[in-house]
C-alpha cells in the first residue's frame, strides 16, 4: 500500500487553494504594518491602532471608496482580538441571518465568556428597520459591530447606531501604494512587477 505523506498533501492542498483564491484575497494584507494608505487612522500613536493592538475595540464604521482596505482592516482586527469573527454582506444576508448570529453571540458571551465581532460589508444596503436590529446588541455588548460602507454614514446609517460607533474614513490608495502592492505580489509569486502592472493596473508606470 502506498504511504501518504500528510504534510506533503497538506502543502499541495494549500497551494491549490491559493491558486483558486481570487487575486484580491491573495494580495490582501494580513498585518497592520502591511495595510497601506491609512496611516492617518492606524499609524503609530493613533487611537485605533492602540485599540487594535490591545485587543479592546468598540463598534466602528469604516467609510471609504472600494479597494481602500475596509475588509482587510476588519480581518486584521479579528487577528488581534480574542473574539469570534463573523462576516457577511448586507447584499446577500437578511434579518434571519442576523438573528442567527445574535443567538450564537449570546451563547458565546454567556457560556464561553467570548466576544463576537460582526463585520457587515455594505451596511448602507440595509434599510433603517434592518439596521435597528443591531442596536440593542451593540448597546449591551453582545456584539462588536464593524460596518463597512462606501456611502456617507451621516445619511445612510441610523443616528442611534451612528452615535454608538466611531467612524473612521479610509482614503483611496495612491499610485505609490499600488506600486508597493504590485511589487509584493510579484515577489511572492515570482512574477515580474511590470507584467503584473500591465495586466491589472495599466495606468501605472512601474
PDB file of C-alpha atoms in Angstrom:
ATOM      1  CA  UNK A   1       0.000   0.000   0.000  1.00  0.00           C
ATOM      2  CA  UNK A   2       1.328   3.417  -0.942  1.00  0.00           C
ATOM      3  CA  UNK A   3       2.131   5.602   2.048  1.00  0.00           C
ATOM      4  CA  UNK A   4       0.582   9.053   2.110  1.00  0.00           C
ATOM      5  CA  UNK A   5       2.712  11.940   3.289  1.00  0.00           C
ATOM      6  CA  UNK A   6       0.162  14.053   5.161  1.00  0.00           C
ATOM      7  CA  UNK A   7       2.455  17.084   5.337  1.00  0.00           C
ATOM      8  CA  UNK A   8       3.098  16.928   1.598  1.00  0.00           C
ATOM      9  CA  UNK A   9      -0.620  16.511   0.891  1.00  0.00           C
ATOM     10  CA  UNK A  10      -1.472  19.480   3.129  1.00  0.00           C
ATOM     11  CA  UNK A  11       1.108  21.606   1.321  1.00  0.00           C
ATOM     12  CA  UNK A  12      -0.347  20.640  -2.059  1.00  0.00           C
ATOM     13  CA  UNK A  13      -3.863  21.446  -0.872  1.00  0.00           C
ATOM     14  CA  UNK A  14      -2.701  24.831   0.418  1.00  0.00           C
ATOM     15  CA  UNK A  15      -1.033  25.630  -2.910  1.00  0.00           C
ATOM     16  CA  UNK A  16      -4.156  24.560  -4.797  1.00  0.00           C
ATOM     17  CA  UNK A  17      -6.264  26.786  -2.559  1.00  0.00           C
ATOM     18  CA  UNK A  18      -4.013  29.765  -3.254  1.00  0.00           C
ATOM     19  CA  UNK A  19      -4.286  29.204  -6.994  1.00  0.00           C
ATOM     20  CA  UNK A  20      -8.096  29.160  -6.869  1.00  0.00           C
ATOM     21  CA  UNK A  21      -8.397  32.069  -4.440  1.00  0.00           C
ATOM     22  CA  UNK A  22      -9.414  35.390  -6.048  1.00  0.00           C
ATOM     23  CA  UNK A  23      -6.476  37.704  -6.734  1.00  0.00           C
ATOM     24  CA  UNK A  24      -7.798  40.386  -4.358  1.00  0.00           C
ATOM     25  CA  UNK A  25      -7.766  37.897  -1.465  1.00  0.00           C
ATOM     26  CA  UNK A  26      -4.280  36.656  -2.315  1.00  0.00           C
ATOM     27  CA  UNK A  27      -2.980  40.235  -2.273  1.00  0.00           C
ATOM     28  CA  UNK A  28      -4.828  41.142   0.926  1.00  0.00           C
ATOM     29  CA  UNK A  29      -2.587  42.416   3.784  1.00  0.00           C
ATOM     30  CA  UNK A  30      -2.526  40.305   6.941  1.00  0.00           C
ATOM     31  CA  UNK A  31      -0.888  42.719   9.372  1.00  0.00           C
ATOM     32  CA  UNK A  32      -1.332  46.354  10.402  1.00  0.00           C
ATOM     33  CA  UNK A  33       2.089  47.214   9.032  1.00  0.00           C
ATOM     34  CA  UNK A  34       1.132  45.768   5.631  1.00  0.00           C
ATOM     35  CA  UNK A  35      -2.032  47.850   5.254  1.00  0.00           C
ATOM     36  CA  UNK A  36      -1.135  50.791   3.043  1.00  0.00           C
ATOM     37  CA  UNK A  37      -2.509  54.295   2.669  1.00  0.00           C
ATOM     38  CA  UNK A  38      -4.253  54.552   6.022  1.00  0.00           C
ATOM     39  CA  UNK A  39      -1.579  55.883   8.382  1.00  0.00           C
ATOM     40  CA  UNK A  40      -3.934  58.709   9.352  1.00  0.00           C
ATOM     41  CA  UNK A  41      -6.018  56.171  11.322  1.00  0.00           C
ATOM     42  CA  UNK A  42      -3.690  53.214  12.021  1.00  0.00           C
ATOM     43  CA  UNK A  43      -0.271  54.866  12.106  1.00  0.00           C
ATOM     44  CA  UNK A  44       1.882  54.743  15.228  1.00  0.00           C
ATOM     45  CA  UNK A  45       0.295  56.637  18.101  1.00  0.00           C
ATOM     46  CA  UNK A  46      -3.193  56.661  16.567  1.00  0.00           C
ATOM     47  CA  UNK A  47      -6.116  55.714  18.817  1.00  0.00           C
ATOM     48  CA  UNK A  48      -7.443  52.988  16.510  1.00  0.00           C
ATOM     49  CA  UNK A  49      -4.048  51.300  16.283  1.00  0.00           C
ATOM     50  CA  UNK A  50      -3.711  51.315  20.073  1.00  0.00           C
ATOM     51  CA  UNK A  51      -7.193  49.830  20.479  1.00  0.00           C
ATOM     52  CA  UNK A  52      -6.453  47.078  17.943  1.00  0.00           C
ATOM     53  CA  UNK A  53      -3.101  46.158  19.484  1.00  0.00           C
ATOM     54  CA  UNK A  54      -4.646  45.999  22.955  1.00  0.00           C
ATOM     55  CA  UNK A  55      -7.455  43.756  21.708  1.00  0.00           C
ATOM     56  CA  UNK A  56     -10.003  46.155  23.180  1.00  0.00           C
ATOM     57  CA  UNK A  57     -12.056  47.692  20.419  1.00  0.00           C
ATOM     58  CA  UNK A  58     -15.588  49.068  20.325  1.00  0.00           C
ATOM     59  CA  UNK A  59     -18.045  49.242  17.450  1.00  0.00           C
ATOM     60  CA  UNK A  60     -16.693  51.140  14.447  1.00  0.00           C
ATOM     61  CA  UNK A  61     -17.789  52.226  10.983  1.00  0.00           C
ATOM     62  CA  UNK A  62     -15.247  52.141   8.161  1.00  0.00           C
ATOM     63  CA  UNK A  63     -16.128  54.620   5.436  1.00  0.00           C
ATOM     64  CA  UNK A  64     -14.139  54.681   2.225  1.00  0.00           C
ATOM     65  CA  UNK A  65     -14.076  54.000  -1.518  1.00  0.00           C
ATOM     66  CA  UNK A  66     -13.903  50.474  -2.978  1.00  0.00           C
ATOM     67  CA  UNK A  67     -10.440  48.960  -2.671  1.00  0.00           C
ATOM     68  CA  UNK A  68      -9.312  51.198   0.190  1.00  0.00           C
ATOM     69  CA  UNK A  69      -8.894  48.313   2.650  1.00  0.00           C
ATOM     70  CA  UNK A  70     -12.110  48.218   4.707  1.00  0.00           C
ATOM     71  CA  UNK A  71     -12.482  44.435   4.614  1.00  0.00           C
ATOM     72  CA  UNK A  72      -8.740  43.937   5.067  1.00  0.00           C
ATOM     73  CA  UNK A  73      -8.723  46.149   8.157  1.00  0.00           C
ATOM     74  CA  UNK A  74     -11.683  44.251   9.640  1.00  0.00           C
ATOM     75  CA  UNK A  75      -9.883  40.934   9.141  1.00  0.00           C
ATOM     76  CA  UNK A  76      -6.694  42.314  10.664  1.00  0.00           C
ATOM     77  CA  UNK A  77      -8.665  43.494  13.702  1.00  0.00           C
ATOM     78  CA  UNK A  78     -10.016  39.950  14.067  1.00  0.00           C
ATOM     79  CA  UNK A  79      -6.456  38.612  14.257  1.00  0.00           C
ATOM     80  CA  UNK A  80      -5.599  40.893  17.164  1.00  0.00           C
ATOM     81  CA  UNK A  81      -8.850  40.405  19.063  1.00  0.00           C
ATOM     82  CA  UNK A  82      -9.705  37.284  21.023  1.00  0.00           C
ATOM     83  CA  UNK A  83     -13.224  37.200  19.623  1.00  0.00           C
ATOM     84  CA  UNK A  84     -15.416  35.127  17.368  1.00  0.00           C
ATOM     85  CA  UNK A  85     -15.385  36.818  13.942  1.00  0.00           C
ATOM     86  CA  UNK A  86     -18.489  36.662  11.752  1.00  0.00           C
ATOM     87  CA  UNK A  87     -18.576  38.313   8.346  1.00  0.00           C
ATOM     88  CA  UNK A  88     -21.436  38.776   5.919  1.00  0.00           C
ATOM     89  CA  UNK A  89     -22.631  41.118   3.230  1.00  0.00           C
ATOM     90  CA  UNK A  90     -25.727  43.274   3.511  1.00  0.00           C
ATOM     91  CA  UNK A  91     -26.365  42.468  -0.149  1.00  0.00           C
ATOM     92  CA  UNK A  92     -26.938  38.748   0.422  1.00  0.00           C
ATOM     93  CA  UNK A  93     -27.969  38.492   4.097  1.00  0.00           C
ATOM     94  CA  UNK A  94     -31.271  39.315   5.746  1.00  0.00           C
ATOM     95  CA  UNK A  95     -32.783  39.614   9.223  1.00  0.00           C
ATOM     96  CA  UNK A  96     -32.963  35.818   9.649  1.00  0.00           C
ATOM     97  CA  UNK A  97     -29.189  35.530   9.278  1.00  0.00           C
ATOM     98  CA  UNK A  98     -28.691  38.448  11.678  1.00  0.00           C
ATOM     99  CA  UNK A  99     -30.809  36.763  14.353  1.00  0.00           C
ATOM    100  CA  UNK A 100     -28.849  33.511  13.982  1.00  0.00           C
ATOM    101  CA  UNK A 101     -25.589  35.390  14.523  1.00  0.00           C
ATOM    102  CA  UNK A 102     -27.020  37.228  17.542  1.00  0.00           C
ATOM    103  CA  UNK A 103     -28.128  33.962  19.178  1.00  0.00           C
ATOM    104  CA  UNK A 104     -24.676  32.486  18.666  1.00  0.00           C
ATOM    105  CA  UNK A 105     -23.076  35.656  20.074  1.00  0.00           C
ATOM    106  CA  UNK A 106     -25.302  35.480  23.172  1.00  0.00           C
ATOM    107  CA  UNK A 107     -24.290  31.879  23.780  1.00  0.00           C
ATOM    108  CA  UNK A 108     -20.582  32.641  23.430  1.00  0.00           C
ATOM    109  CA  UNK A 109     -20.882  35.650  25.738  1.00  0.00           C
ATOM    110  CA  UNK A 110     -22.919  33.886  28.435  1.00  0.00           C
ATOM    111  CA  UNK A 111     -21.301  30.441  28.447  1.00  0.00           C
ATOM    112  CA  UNK A 112     -17.820  30.890  26.955  1.00  0.00           C
ATOM    113  CA  UNK A 113     -17.045  34.464  28.071  1.00  0.00           C
ATOM    114  CA  UNK A 114     -16.114  35.217  24.461  1.00  0.00           C
ATOM    115  CA  UNK A 115     -16.851  38.333  22.424  1.00  0.00           C
ATOM    116  CA  UNK A 116     -18.232  38.361  18.885  1.00  0.00           C
ATOM    117  CA  UNK A 117     -17.124  40.775  16.171  1.00  0.00           C
ATOM    118  CA  UNK A 118     -19.766  41.133  13.478  1.00  0.00           C
ATOM    119  CA  UNK A 119     -18.414  42.558  10.228  1.00  0.00           C
ATOM    120  CA  UNK A 120     -21.053  43.827   7.817  1.00  0.00           C
ATOM    121  CA  UNK A 121     -19.945  44.825   4.352  1.00  0.00           C
ATOM    122  CA  UNK A 122     -22.037  47.488   2.594  1.00  0.00           C
ATOM    123  CA  UNK A 123     -24.203  48.198   5.631  1.00  0.00           C
ATOM    124  CA  UNK A 124     -25.855  51.048   3.716  1.00  0.00           C
ATOM    125  CA  UNK A 125     -27.741  48.334   1.806  1.00  0.00           C
ATOM    126  CA  UNK A 126     -29.716  47.570   4.970  1.00  0.00           C
ATOM    127  CA  UNK A 127     -32.823  49.698   5.474  1.00  0.00           C
ATOM    128  CA  UNK A 128     -33.496  51.523   8.758  1.00  0.00           C
ATOM    129  CA  UNK A 129     -35.581  48.682  10.161  1.00  0.00           C
ATOM    130  CA  UNK A 130     -32.825  46.165   9.460  1.00  0.00           C
ATOM    131  CA  UNK A 131     -30.183  48.435  10.994  1.00  0.00           C
ATOM    132  CA  UNK A 132     -32.395  48.813  14.069  1.00  0.00           C
ATOM    133  CA  UNK A 133     -31.995  45.078  14.659  1.00  0.00           C
ATOM    134  CA  UNK A 134     -28.372  45.556  15.726  1.00  0.00           C
ATOM    135  CA  UNK A 135     -28.916  48.420  18.146  1.00  0.00           C
ATOM    136  CA  UNK A 136     -29.808  46.616  21.413  1.00  0.00           C
ATOM    137  CA  UNK A 137     -26.992  44.110  20.914  1.00  0.00           C
ATOM    138  CA  UNK A 138     -24.422  46.813  20.277  1.00  0.00           C
ATOM    139  CA  UNK A 139     -25.663  48.607  23.393  1.00  0.00           C
ATOM    140  CA  UNK A 140     -25.463  45.574  25.702  1.00  0.00           C
ATOM    141  CA  UNK A 141     -22.163  44.327  24.279  1.00  0.00           C
ATOM    142  CA  UNK A 142     -23.485  41.125  22.714  1.00  0.00           C
ATOM    143  CA  UNK A 143     -21.687  42.109  19.509  1.00  0.00           C
ATOM    144  CA  UNK A 144     -18.903  44.444  18.488  1.00  0.00           C
ATOM    145  CA  UNK A 145     -20.043  45.854  15.166  1.00  0.00           C
ATOM    146  CA  UNK A 146     -17.590  46.661  12.393  1.00  0.00           C
ATOM    147  CA  UNK A 147     -19.536  48.098   9.481  1.00  0.00           C
ATOM    148  CA  UNK A 148     -18.110  48.997   6.082  1.00  0.00           C
ATOM    149  CA  UNK A 149     -19.692  51.472   3.694  1.00  0.00           C
ATOM    150  CA  UNK A 150     -18.834  53.458   0.592  1.00  0.00           C
ATOM    151  CA  UNK A 151     -21.612  55.950   1.371  1.00  0.00           C
ATOM    152  CA  UNK A 152     -21.652  58.854   3.835  1.00  0.00           C
ATOM    153  CA  UNK A 153     -22.641  57.296   7.201  1.00  0.00           C
ATOM    154  CA  UNK A 154     -24.412  60.510   8.248  1.00  0.00           C
ATOM    155  CA  UNK A 155     -27.030  59.873   5.560  1.00  0.00           C
ATOM    156  CA  UNK A 156     -27.066  56.080   5.285  1.00  0.00           C
ATOM    157  CA  UNK A 157     -26.769  54.816   8.871  1.00  0.00           C
ATOM    158  CA  UNK A 158     -29.391  55.400  11.565  1.00  0.00           C
ATOM    159  CA  UNK A 159     -28.459  58.001  14.172  1.00  0.00           C
ATOM    160  CA  UNK A 160     -28.684  55.692  17.237  1.00  0.00           C
ATOM    161  CA  UNK A 161     -26.239  53.233  15.664  1.00  0.00           C
ATOM    162  CA  UNK A 162     -24.010  56.042  14.448  1.00  0.00           C
ATOM    163  CA  UNK A 163     -23.832  57.596  17.917  1.00  0.00           C
ATOM    164  CA  UNK A 164     -22.677  54.290  19.421  1.00  0.00           C
ATOM    165  CA  UNK A 165     -19.863  53.786  16.922  1.00  0.00           C
ATOM    166  CA  UNK A 166     -16.642  55.524  15.957  1.00  0.00           C
ATOM    167  CA  UNK A 167     -16.428  56.490  12.292  1.00  0.00           C
ATOM    168  CA  UNK A 168     -13.075  56.130  10.531  1.00  0.00           C
ATOM    169  CA  UNK A 169     -12.558  57.416   6.999  1.00  0.00           C
ATOM    170  CA  UNK A 170     -10.283  55.434   4.696  1.00  0.00           C
ATOM    171  CA  UNK A 171      -8.564  57.043   1.725  1.00  0.00           C
ATOM    172  CA  UNK A 172      -8.078  55.766  -1.815  1.00  0.00           C
ATOM    173  CA  UNK A 173      -4.707  54.118  -2.383  1.00  0.00           C
ATOM    174  CA  UNK A 174      -2.124  56.293  -4.097  1.00  0.00           C
ATOM    175  CA  UNK A 175      -0.091  55.162  -7.104  1.00  0.00           C
ATOM    176  CA  UNK A 176       2.896  54.673  -4.805  1.00  0.00           C
ATOM    177  CA  UNK A 177       0.787  52.384  -2.588  1.00  0.00           C
ATOM    178  CA  UNK A 178      -0.314  50.377  -5.625  1.00  0.00           C
ATOM    179  CA  UNK A 179       3.305  50.032  -6.769  1.00  0.00           C
ATOM    180  CA  UNK A 180       4.216  48.511  -3.387  1.00  0.00           C
ATOM    181  CA  UNK A 181       1.284  46.070  -3.636  1.00  0.00           C
ATOM    182  CA  UNK A 182       2.326  45.101  -7.160  1.00  0.00           C
ATOM    183  CA  UNK A 183       5.926  44.501  -6.043  1.00  0.00           C
ATOM    184  CA  UNK A 184       4.764  42.361  -3.098  1.00  0.00           C
ATOM    185  CA  UNK A 185       2.636  40.243  -5.393  1.00  0.00           C
ATOM    186  CA  UNK A 186       5.438  39.903  -7.920  1.00  0.00           C
ATOM    187  CA  UNK A 187       7.938  38.865  -5.234  1.00  0.00           C
ATOM    188  CA  UNK A 188       5.525  36.354  -3.689  1.00  0.00           C
ATOM    189  CA  UNK A 189       4.501  34.657  -6.922  1.00  0.00           C
ATOM    190  CA  UNK A 190       7.773  35.162  -8.815  1.00  0.00           C
ATOM    191  CA  UNK A 191       6.192  37.326 -11.456  1.00  0.00           C
ATOM    192  CA  UNK A 192       7.866  40.429 -12.838  1.00  0.00           C
ATOM    193  CA  UNK A 193       6.277  43.541 -11.357  1.00  0.00           C
ATOM    194  CA  UNK A 194       5.916  45.237 -14.729  1.00  0.00           C
ATOM    195  CA  UNK A 195       3.917  42.221 -16.012  1.00  0.00           C
ATOM    196  CA  UNK A 196       1.529  42.372 -13.035  1.00  0.00           C
ATOM    197  CA  UNK A 197       1.191  46.108 -13.514  1.00  0.00           C
ATOM    198  CA  UNK A 198       0.491  45.813 -17.246  1.00  0.00           C
ATOM    199  CA  UNK A 199      -2.282  43.237 -16.654  1.00  0.00           C
ATOM    200  CA  UNK A 200      -4.051  44.711 -13.636  1.00  0.00           C
ATOM    201  CA  UNK A 201      -3.008  48.372 -13.418  1.00  0.00           C
ATOM    202  CA  UNK A 202      -2.188  49.528 -16.972  1.00  0.00           C
ATOM    203  CA  UNK A 203      -2.457  53.185 -15.945  1.00  0.00           C
ATOM    204  CA  UNK A 204       0.558  52.860 -13.613  1.00  0.00           C
ATOM    205  CA  UNK A 205       4.102  53.165 -14.923  1.00  0.00           C
ATOM    206  CA  UNK A 206       6.469  50.955 -12.909  1.00  0.00           C
TER     207      UNK A 206
END
